[in-house]
Short mmCIF file of C-alpha atoms and ligand atoms in Angstrom, two decimals:
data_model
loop_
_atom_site.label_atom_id
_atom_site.label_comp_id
_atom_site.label_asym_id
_atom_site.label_seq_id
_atom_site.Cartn_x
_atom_site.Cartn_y
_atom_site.Cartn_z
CA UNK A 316 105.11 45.92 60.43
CA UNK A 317 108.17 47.96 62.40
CA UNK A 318 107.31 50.76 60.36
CA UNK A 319 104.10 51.01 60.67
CA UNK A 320 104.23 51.20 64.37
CA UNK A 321 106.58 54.27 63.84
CA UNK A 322 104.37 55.79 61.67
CA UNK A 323 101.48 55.14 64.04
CA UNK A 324 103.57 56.89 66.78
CA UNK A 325 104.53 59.99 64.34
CA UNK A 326 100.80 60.50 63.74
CA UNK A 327 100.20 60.26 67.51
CA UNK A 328 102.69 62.61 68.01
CA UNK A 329 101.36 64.90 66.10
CA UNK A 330 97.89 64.86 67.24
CA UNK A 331 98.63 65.61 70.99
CA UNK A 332 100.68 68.42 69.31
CA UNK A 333 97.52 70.14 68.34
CA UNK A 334 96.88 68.63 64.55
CA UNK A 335 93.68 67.22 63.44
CA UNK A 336 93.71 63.30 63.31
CA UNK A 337 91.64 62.68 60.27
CA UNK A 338 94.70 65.34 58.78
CA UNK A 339 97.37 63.42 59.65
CA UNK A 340 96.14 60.60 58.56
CA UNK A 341 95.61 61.84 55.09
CA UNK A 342 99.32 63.04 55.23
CA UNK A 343 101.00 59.71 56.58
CA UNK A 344 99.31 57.04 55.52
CA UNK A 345 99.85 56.86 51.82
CA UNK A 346 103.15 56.52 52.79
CA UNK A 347 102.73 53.01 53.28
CA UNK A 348 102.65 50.59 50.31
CA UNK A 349 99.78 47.72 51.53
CA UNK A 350 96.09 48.38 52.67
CA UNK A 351 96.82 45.97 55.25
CA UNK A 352 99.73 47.92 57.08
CA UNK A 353 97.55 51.26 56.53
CA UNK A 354 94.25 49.68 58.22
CA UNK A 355 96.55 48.46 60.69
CA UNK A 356 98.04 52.10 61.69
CA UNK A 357 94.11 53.75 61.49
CA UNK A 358 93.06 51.25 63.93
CA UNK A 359 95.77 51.72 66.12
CA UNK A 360 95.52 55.47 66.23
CA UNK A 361 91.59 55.59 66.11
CA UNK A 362 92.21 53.38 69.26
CA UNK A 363 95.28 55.54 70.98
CA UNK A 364 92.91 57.96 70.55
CA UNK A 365 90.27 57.09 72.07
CA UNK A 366 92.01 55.45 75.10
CA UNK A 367 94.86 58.26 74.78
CA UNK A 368 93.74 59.61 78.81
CA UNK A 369 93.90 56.21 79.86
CA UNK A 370 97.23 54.98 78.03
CA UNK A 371 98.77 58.38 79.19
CA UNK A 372 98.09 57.51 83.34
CA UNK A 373 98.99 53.95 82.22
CA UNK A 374 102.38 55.28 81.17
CA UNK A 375 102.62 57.48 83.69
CA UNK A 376 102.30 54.54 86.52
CA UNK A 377 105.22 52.79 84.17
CA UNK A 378 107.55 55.26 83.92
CA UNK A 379 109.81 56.38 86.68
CA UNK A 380 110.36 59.70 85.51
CA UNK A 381 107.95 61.82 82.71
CA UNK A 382 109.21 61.83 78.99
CA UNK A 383 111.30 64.49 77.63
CA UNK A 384 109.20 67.15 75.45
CA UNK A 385 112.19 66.19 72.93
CA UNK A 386 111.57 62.71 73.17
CA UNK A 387 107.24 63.09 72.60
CA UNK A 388 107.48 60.41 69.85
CA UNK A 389 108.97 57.57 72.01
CA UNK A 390 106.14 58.96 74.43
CA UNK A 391 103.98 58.08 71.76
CA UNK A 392 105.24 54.69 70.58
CA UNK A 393 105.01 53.59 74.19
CA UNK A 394 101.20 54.31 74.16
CA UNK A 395 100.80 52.58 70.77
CA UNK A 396 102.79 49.53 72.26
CA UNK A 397 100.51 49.49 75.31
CA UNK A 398 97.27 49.98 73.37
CA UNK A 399 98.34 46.96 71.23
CA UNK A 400 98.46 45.07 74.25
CA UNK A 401 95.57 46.35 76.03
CA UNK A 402 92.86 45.78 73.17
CA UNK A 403 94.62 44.66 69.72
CA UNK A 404 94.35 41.07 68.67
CA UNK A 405 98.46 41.36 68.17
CA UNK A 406 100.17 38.49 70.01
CA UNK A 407 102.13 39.69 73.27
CA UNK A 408 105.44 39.04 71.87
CA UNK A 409 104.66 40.41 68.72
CA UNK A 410 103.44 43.89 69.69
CA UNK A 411 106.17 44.06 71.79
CA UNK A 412 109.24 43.12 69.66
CA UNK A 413 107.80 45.30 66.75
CA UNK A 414 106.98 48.32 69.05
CA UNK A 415 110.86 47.82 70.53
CA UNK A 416 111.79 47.41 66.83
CA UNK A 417 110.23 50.66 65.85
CA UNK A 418 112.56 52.75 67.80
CA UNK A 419 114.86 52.21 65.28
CA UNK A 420 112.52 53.82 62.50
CA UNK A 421 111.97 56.46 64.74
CA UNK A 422 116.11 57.86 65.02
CA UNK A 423 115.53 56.43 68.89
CA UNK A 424 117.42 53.03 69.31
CA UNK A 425 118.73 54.36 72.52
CA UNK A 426 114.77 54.07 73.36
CA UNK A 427 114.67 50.03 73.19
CA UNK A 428 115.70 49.26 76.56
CA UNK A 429 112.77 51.61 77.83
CA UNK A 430 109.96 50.25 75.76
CA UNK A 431 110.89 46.86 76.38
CA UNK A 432 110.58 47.27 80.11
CA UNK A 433 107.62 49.44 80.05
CA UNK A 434 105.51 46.77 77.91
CA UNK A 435 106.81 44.05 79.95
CA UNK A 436 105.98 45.19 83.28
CA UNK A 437 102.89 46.27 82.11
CA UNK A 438 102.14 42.56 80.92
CA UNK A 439 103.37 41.54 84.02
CA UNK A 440 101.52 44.00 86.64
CA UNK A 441 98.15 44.03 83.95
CA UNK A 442 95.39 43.10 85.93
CA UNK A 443 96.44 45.68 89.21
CA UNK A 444 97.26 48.00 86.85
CA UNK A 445 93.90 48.45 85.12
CA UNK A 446 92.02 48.28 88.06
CA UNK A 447 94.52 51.71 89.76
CA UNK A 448 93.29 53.12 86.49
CA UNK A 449 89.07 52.35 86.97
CA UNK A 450 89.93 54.04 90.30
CA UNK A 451 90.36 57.27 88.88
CA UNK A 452 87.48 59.33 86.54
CA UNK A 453 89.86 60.49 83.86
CA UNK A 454 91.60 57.12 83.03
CA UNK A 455 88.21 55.16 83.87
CA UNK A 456 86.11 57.18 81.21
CA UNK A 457 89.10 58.37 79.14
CA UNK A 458 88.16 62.19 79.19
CA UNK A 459 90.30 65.20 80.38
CA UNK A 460 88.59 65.34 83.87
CA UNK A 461 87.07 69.39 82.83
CA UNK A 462 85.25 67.55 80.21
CA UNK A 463 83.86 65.02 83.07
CA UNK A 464 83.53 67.70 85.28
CA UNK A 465 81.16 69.72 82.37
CA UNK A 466 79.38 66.48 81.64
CA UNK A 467 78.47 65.67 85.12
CA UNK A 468 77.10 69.14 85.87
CA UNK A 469 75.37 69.43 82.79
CA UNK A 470 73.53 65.94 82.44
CA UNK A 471 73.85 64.57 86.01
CA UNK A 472 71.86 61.36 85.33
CA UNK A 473 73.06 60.28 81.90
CA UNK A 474 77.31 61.80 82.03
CA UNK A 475 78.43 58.41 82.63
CA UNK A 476 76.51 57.02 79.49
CA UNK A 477 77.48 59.92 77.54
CA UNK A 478 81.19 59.46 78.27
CA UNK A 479 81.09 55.68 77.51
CA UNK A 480 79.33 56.25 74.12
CA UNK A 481 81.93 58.57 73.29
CA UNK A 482 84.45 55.83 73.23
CA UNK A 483 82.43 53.36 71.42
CA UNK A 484 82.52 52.86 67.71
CA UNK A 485 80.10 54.73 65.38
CA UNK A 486 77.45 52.88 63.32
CA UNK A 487 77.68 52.80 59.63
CA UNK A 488 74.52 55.26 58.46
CA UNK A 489 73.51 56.12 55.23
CA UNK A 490 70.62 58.67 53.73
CA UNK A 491 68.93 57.24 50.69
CA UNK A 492 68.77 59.51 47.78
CA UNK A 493 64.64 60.13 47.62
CA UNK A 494 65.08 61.72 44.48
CA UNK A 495 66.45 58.42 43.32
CA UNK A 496 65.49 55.59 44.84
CA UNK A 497 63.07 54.96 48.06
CA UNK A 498 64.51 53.41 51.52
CA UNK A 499 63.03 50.13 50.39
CA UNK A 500 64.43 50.28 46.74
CA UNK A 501 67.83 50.93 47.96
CA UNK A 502 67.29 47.84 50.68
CA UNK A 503 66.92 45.43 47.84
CA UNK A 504 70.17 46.23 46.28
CA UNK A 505 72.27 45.45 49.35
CA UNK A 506 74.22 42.86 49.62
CA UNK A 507 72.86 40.22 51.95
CA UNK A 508 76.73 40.64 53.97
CA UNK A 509 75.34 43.35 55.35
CA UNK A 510 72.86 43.36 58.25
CA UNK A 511 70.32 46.48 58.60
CA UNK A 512 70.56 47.42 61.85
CA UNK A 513 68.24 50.13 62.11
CA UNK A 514 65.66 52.19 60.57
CA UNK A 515 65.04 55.50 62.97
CA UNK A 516 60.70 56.15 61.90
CA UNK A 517 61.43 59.63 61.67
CA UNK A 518 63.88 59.82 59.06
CA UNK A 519 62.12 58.01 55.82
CA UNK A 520 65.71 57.98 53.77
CA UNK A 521 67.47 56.76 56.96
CA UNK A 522 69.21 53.34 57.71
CA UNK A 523 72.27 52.31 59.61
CA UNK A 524 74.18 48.88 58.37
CA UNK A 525 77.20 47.04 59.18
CA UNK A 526 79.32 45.94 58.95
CA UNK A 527 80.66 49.55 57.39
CA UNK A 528 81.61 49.57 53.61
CA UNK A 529 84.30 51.58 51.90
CA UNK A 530 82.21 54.20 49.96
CA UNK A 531 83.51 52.92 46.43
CA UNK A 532 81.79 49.69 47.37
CA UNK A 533 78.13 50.84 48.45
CA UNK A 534 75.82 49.94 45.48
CA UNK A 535 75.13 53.25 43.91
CA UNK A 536 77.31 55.26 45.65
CA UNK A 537 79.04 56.95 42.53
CA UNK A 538 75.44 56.93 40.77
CA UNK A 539 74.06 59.62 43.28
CA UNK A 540 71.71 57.15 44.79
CA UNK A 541 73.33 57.02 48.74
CA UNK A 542 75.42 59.28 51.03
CA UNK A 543 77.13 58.44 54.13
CA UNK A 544 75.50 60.30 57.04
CA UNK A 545 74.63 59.88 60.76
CA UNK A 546 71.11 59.78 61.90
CA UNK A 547 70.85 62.97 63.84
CA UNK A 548 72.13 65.16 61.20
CA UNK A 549 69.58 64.03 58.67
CA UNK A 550 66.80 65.53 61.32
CA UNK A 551 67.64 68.74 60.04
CA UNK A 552 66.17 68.82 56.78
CA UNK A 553 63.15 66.80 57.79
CA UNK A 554 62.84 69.86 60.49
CA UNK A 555 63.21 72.73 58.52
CA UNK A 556 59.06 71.86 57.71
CA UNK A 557 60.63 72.85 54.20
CA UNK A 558 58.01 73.63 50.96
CA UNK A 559 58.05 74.23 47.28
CA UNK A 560 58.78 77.80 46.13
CA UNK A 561 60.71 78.47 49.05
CA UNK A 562 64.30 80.52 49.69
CA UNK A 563 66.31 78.83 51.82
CA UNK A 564 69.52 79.12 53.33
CA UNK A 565 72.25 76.87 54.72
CA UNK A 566 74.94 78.89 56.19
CA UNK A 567 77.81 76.91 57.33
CA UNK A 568 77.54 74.48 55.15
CA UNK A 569 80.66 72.46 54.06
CA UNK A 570 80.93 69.29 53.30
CA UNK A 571 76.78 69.76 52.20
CA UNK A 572 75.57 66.85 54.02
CA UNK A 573 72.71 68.79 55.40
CA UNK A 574 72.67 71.01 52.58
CA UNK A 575 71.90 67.52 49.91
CA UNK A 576 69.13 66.21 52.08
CA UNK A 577 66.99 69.25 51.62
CA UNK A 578 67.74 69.67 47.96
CA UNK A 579 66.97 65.75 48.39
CA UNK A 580 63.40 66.23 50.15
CA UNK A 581 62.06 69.07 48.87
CA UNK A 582 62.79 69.28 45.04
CA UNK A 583 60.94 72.43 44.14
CA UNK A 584 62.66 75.27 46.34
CA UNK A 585 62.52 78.67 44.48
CA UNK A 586 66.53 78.69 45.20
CA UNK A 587 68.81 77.42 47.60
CA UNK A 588 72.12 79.44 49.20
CA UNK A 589 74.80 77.76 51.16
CA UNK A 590 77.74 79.93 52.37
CA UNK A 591 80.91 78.50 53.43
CA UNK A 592 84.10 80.08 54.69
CA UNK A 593 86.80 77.61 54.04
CA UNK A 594 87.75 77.67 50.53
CA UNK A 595 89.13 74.01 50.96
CA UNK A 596 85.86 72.85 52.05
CA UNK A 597 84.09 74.28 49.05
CA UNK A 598 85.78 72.13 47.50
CA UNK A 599 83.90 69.02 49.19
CA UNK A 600 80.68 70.57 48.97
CA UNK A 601 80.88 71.08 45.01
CA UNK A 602 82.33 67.09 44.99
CA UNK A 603 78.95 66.26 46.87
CA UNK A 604 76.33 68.11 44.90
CA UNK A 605 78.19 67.15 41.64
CA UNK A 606 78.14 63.29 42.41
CA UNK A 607 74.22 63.73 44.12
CA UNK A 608 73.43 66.04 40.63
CA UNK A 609 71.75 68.24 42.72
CA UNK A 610 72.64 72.06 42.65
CA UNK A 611 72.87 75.38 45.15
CA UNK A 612 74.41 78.54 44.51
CA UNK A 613 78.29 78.44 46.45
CA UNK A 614 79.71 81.37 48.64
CA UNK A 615 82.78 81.57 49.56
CA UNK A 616 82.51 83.92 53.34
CA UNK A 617 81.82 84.19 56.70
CA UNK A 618 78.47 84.20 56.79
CA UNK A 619 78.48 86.58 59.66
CA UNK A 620 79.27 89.11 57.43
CA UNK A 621 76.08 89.70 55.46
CA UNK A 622 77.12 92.47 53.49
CA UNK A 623 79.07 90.64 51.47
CA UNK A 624 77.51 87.46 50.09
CA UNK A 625 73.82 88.21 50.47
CA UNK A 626 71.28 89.54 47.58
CA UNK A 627 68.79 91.38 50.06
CA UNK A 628 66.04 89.16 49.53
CA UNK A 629 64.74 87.28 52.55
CA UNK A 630 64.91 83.29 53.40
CA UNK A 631 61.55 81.41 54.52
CA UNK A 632 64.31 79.19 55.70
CA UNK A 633 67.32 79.16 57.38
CA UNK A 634 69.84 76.58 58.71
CA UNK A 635 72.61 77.44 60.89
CA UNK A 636 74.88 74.59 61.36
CA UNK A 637 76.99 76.28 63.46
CA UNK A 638 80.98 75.68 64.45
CA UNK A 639 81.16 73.94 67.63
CA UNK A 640 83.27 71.81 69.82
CA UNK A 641 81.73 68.54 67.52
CA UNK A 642 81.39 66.83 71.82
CA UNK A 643 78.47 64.89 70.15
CA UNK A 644 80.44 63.18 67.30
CA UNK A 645 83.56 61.89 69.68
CA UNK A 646 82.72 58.36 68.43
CA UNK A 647 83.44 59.77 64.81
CA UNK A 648 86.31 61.91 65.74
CA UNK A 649 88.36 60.21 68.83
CA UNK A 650 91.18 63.11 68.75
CA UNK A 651 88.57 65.69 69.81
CA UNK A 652 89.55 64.87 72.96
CA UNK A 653 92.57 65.65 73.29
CA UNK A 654 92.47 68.88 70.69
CA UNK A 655 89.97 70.74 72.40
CA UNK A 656 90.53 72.84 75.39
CA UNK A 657 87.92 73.98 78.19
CA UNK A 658 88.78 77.56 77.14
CA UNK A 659 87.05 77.07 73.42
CA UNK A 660 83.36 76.49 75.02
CA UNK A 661 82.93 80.02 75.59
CA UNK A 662 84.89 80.97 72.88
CA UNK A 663 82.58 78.85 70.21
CA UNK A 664 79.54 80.13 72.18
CA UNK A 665 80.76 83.79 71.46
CA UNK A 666 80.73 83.07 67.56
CA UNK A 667 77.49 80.38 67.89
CA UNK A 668 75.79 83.83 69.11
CA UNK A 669 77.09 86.57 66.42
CA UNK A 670 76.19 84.26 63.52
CA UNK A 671 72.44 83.96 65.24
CA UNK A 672 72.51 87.34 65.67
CA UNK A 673 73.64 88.49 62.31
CA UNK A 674 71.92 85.86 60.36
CA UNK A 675 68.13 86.66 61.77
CA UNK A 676 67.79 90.20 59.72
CA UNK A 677 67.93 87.65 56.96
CA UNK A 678 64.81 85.50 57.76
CA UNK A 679 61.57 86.53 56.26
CA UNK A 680 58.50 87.22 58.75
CA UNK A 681 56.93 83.51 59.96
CA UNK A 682 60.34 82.33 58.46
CA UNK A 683 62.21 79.77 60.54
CA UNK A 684 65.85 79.46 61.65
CA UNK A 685 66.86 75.99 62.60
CA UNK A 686 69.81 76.15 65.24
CA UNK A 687 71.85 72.82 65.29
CA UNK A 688 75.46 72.05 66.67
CA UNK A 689 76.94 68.29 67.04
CA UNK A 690 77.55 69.51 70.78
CA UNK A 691 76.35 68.11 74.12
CA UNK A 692 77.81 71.11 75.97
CA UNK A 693 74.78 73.51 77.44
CA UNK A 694 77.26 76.84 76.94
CA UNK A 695 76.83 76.08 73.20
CA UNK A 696 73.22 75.15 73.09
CA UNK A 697 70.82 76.35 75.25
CA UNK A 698 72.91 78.98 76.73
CA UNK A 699 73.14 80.81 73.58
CA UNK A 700 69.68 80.35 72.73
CA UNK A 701 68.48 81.85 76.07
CA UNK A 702 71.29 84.87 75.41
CA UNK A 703 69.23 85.52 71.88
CA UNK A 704 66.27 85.05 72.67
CA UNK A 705 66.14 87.32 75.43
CA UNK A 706 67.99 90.15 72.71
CA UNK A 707 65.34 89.41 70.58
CA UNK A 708 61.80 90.42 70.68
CA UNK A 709 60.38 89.00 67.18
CA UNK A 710 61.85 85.42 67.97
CA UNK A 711 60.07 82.92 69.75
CA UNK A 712 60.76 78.90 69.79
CA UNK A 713 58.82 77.19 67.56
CA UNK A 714 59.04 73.79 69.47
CA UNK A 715 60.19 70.41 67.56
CA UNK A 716 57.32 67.92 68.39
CA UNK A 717 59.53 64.52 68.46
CA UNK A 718 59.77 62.01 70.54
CA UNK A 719 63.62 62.04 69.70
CA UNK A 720 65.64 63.42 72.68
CA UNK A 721 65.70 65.60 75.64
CA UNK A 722 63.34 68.32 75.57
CA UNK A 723 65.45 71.10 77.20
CA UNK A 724 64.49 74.85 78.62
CA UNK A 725 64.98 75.78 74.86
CA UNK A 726 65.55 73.29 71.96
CA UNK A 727 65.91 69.40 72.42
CA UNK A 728 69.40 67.50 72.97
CA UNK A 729 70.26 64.03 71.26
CA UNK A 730 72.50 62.56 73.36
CA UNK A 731 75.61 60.59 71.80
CA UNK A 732 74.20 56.78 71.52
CA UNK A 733 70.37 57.43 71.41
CA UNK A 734 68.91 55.45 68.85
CA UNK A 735 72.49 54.72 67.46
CA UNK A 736 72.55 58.61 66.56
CA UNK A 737 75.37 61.30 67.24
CA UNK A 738 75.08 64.09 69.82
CA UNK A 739 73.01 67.06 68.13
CA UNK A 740 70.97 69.62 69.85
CA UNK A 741 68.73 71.21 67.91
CA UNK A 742 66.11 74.44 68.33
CA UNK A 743 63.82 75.92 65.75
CA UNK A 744 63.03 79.50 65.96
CA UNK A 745 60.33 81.49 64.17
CA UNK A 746 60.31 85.11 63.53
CA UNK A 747 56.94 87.10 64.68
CA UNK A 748 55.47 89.54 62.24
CA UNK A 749 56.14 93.33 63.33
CA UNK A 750 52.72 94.32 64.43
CA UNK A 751 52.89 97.25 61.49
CA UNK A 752 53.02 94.67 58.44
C1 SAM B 1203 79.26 71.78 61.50
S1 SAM B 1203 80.07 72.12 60.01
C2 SAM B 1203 78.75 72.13 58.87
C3 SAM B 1203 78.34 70.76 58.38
C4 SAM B 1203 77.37 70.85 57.22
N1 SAM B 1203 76.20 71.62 57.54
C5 SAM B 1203 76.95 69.46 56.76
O1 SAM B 1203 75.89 69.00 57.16
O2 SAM B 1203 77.68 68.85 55.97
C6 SAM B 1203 80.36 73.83 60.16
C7 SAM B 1203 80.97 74.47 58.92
O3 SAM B 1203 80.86 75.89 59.08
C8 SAM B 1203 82.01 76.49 58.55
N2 SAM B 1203 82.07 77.82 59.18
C9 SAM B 1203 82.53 78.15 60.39
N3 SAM B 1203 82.34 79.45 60.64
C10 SAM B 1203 81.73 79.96 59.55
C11 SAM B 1203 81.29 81.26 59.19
N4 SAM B 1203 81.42 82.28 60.02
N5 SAM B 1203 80.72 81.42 57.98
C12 SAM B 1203 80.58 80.38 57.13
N6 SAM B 1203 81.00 79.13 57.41
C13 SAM B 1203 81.57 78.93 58.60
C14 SAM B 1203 83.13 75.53 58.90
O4 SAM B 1203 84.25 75.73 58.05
C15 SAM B 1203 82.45 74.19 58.70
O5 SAM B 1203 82.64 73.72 57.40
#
C-alpha cells in the first residue's frame, strides 16, 4: 500500500496548507482503485488529524533540524509513518518499510534515509518519548495551545473534557423520518449487527447506533425514511415550539439537515423559506429534500441582505444557523484544528451579529428567532447575544426549559460529548409587541 501512504501524505499536506479535509478527500481518494486502500488512507488522515499537534512536537523531538517549507510533504509522510506506529494496527516493520517506500511515490527518494531513522528511533525511544509529550498541554490534548488557552478560560471546570471529546470518535446518529415511519417502526427494521446505543428522551425521531453504516446500506435510506444527523442539531426543530399555519424561516441553511426535521415535525406550515449563499451547497440541500420528498422554497443569497430574497411578509419563525468556527463538531471534522486561526473568533462573531441584526426586522411580533452555532467558544455565543440584546429593545430571551446542557447568562451550551451529542449552543429569542399594536 506504498501509494497509499503517499497519497495519505499529499492530502496531509494539503490540509495544513489551509484546504478543507473532507475536500481533499473527495479529490484524492478516487484515485485509488480498492475500498480497502481508500479506508485505509481516511483512517490514517482522520487520525493525523486529530493527533496532527501531537505528531508535529513528536517530529519535532525527532528531527535535528525543522523541515524545509519545500519539502512539507516528506514533513507529512513522517507524521503519517509515526501515527501508523503510534495507534494503527500496522505491524512495526510494515508501517515503516511502506512509509520509507512511499518516498519514492512522492519524487523524494533522497527522503528514505530520514524517515527510516525518524520511525526507528521513535520505536526505539517510544515510551520516554510519549511521556515528554503528556508533559506539555498542546501535544497532551492535541490543540493549538490559543484554543486551550480559550477553553480553559471559558469552561474552567469541564476544558479538559471538552478537549478530550474533541479527539474521540463521533457516534453514528440518525433522525427517523416521522412523516414516515415512528422511532420504534424504524427500530424493527435494523439489522440485529447493529447495537442501539442511545435514545436522547427529548428528541422522539432520535437514535444513535453502531457500529456506523455506509448510508447506501441503512434500511430505507434512499426511501426517505432516515437521515444521518447528530443529536444536538435535531434540538432545533423540536425548539422552534413550531405550529400549523405558520411562516417560517431557515436562513443558513445548506445541507437542510435542520431545515428536513421541521418540514419532518410539523407537516402543516403555511410555507417554509430557507436561504443559502453557496450555490454549491444548494445543491445538497435540493439532493436532501428531493430524497426526504419534502419541499421549501430555495434562495440563493446572503441572507444578510434582506432586500434581495425576502417577500415582505413576516416569519412566526426563524432559525439562524449561523457560520461559526464548527469547535463543537471537532470529533466530526478533525482538520478544524489545524484550519482555524484565533483571529476568526471575532471575525465569525462580527458576521454571527449582522445576520441577528438584519434578520430580526423579519420576525413577526411574539415570533421567535432560534440562535444556534456548533461552537463552544463564548465570543460566538453568548457574547453576541449579550451585544444584541442590549441593541435591542423588543427582544427578550425566551428561555429553553431542558434539562440538556449548561444554562448560561443567555442561551444554554451542549458541550462536545454530553449525552453522545456535538457541541451546540443554542438561545431562543422572542420579539415583544410595540406597545402601539
Ligand atoms: C452551520 S451551516 C448550516 C447547517 C444547516 N442549518 C443544517 O442543519 O444542515 C451554515 C450555512 O450557512 C451558510 N451561510 C453562511 N453565511 C451565510 C449568509 N450570510 N447567508 C446565507 N447563508 C450563509 C454556509 O454556506 C453554510 O452552508
Amino acid at each position: 500500500m506504498t501509494a497509499a501512504r503517499a497519497l495519505a501524505a499529499s492530502i496531509i499536506d494539503a490540509v495544513s496548507d489551509g484546504q478543507s479535509l473532507t475536500e481533499c478527500l473527495e479529490t484524492f481518494l478516487p484515485r485509488l482503485k480498492t475500498a480497502k486502500d481508500k479506508a485505509f488512507v481516511q483512517a490514517i488522515c482522520y487520525g493525523v488529524c486529530r493527533f496532527y499537534f501531537r505528531l508535529d512536537v513528536l517530529l519535532s523531538y525527532l528531527l535535528e533540524k525543522p523541515m524545509k517549507a519545500k519539502d512539507s510533504d516528506l514533513h507529512a509522510l513522517l507524521l503519517v509513518g509515526l501515527y501508523q506506529l503510534m495507534a494503527m494496527r500496522v505491524p512495526d516493520y510494515a508501517a515503516v518499510t511502506e512509509t520509507v517506500n512511499a518516498t519514492d511515490d512522492l519524487n523524494k527518494a533522497w527522503g528514505r534515509g530520514l524517515v527510516n531513522a525518524v520511525l526507528r528511533r521513535y520505536l526505539r525511544d517510544k515510551e520516554k518519548l510519549e511521556t515528554q509529550l503528556d508533559e506539555e498541554v498542546e501535544s497532551q490534548y492535541s490543540h493549538p495551545l490559543w484554543w486551550i488557552t480559550s477553553m480553559q478560560q471559558a469552561w474552567p471546570d469541564d476544558w479538559e473534557k471538552i478537549l478530550i471529546a474533541n479527539n474521540s470518535h463521533p457516534p453514528f446518529s440518525l433522525r427517523v423520518n416521522a412523516r414516515k415511519k415512528s422511532r420504534d417502526e424504524y427500530l424493527k427494521t435494523l439489522s440485529s449487527l447493529n447495537e442501539v446505543i442511545d435514545i436522547i428522551p427529548e428528541l422522539p425521531s432520535g437514535l444513535t447506533i453502531s457500529p456506523a453504516l455506509p448510508v447506501e446500506e441503512l434500511p430505507g435510506f434512499m426511501q426517505g425514511q432516515v437521515s444521518v444527523q447528530d443529536g444536538a442539531a435535531q434540538l432545533a426543530a423540536t425548539w422552534l415550539a413550531l405550529a400549523p399555519g405558520m411562516r417560517v424561516l431557515d436562513a443558513c441553511g445548506a445541507p437542510g439537515g435542520k431545515l428536513a426535521h421541521i418540514l419532518e415535525i410539523e407537516p402543516a406550515l403555511d410555507k417554509v423559506i430557507v436561504v443559502e449563499k453557496d450555490l454549491k451547497r444548494i445543491e445538497s440541500i435540493k439532493e436532501n429534500l428531493t430524497r426526504l420528498e419534502l419541499n421549501a422554497d430555495i434562495h440563493c443569497a446572503d441572507a444578510a441582505d434582506v432586500n434581495t430574497w425576502w417577500d415582505g411578509k413576516p416569519f412566526d419563525r426563524i432559525l439562524l444557523d449561523a457560520p461559526c468556527s464548527a469547535s463543537g463538531v471537532v470529533r466530526r471534522h478533525p482538520d478544524i484544528k489545524l484550519l482555524r486561526e484565533q483571529r476568526d473568533i471575532a471575525k465569525l462573531a462580527k458576521e454571527q451579529l449582522h445576520l441577528l441584526s438584519s434578520l430580526w426586522p423579519l420576525l413577526s411580533e411574539n415570533g421567535i428567532l432560534l440562535y444556534v452555532t456548533c461552537s463552544v467558544f463564548p465570543q460566538e455565543n453568548e457574547q453576541v447575544l449579550k451585544a444584541f440584546l442590549a441593541a435591542h429593545s423588543d427582544a427578550q430571551e425566551d428561555k429553553i426549559i431542558t434539562s440538556i446542557g449548561f444554562s448560561r447568562e443567555i442561551g444554554l451550551q451542549i458541550l462536545p460529548g454530553e449525552l453522545n451529542m456535538d457541541g451546540f449552543y443554542y438561545a431562543r429569542l422572542k420579539k415583544i409587541p410595540s406597545l402601539n399594536s
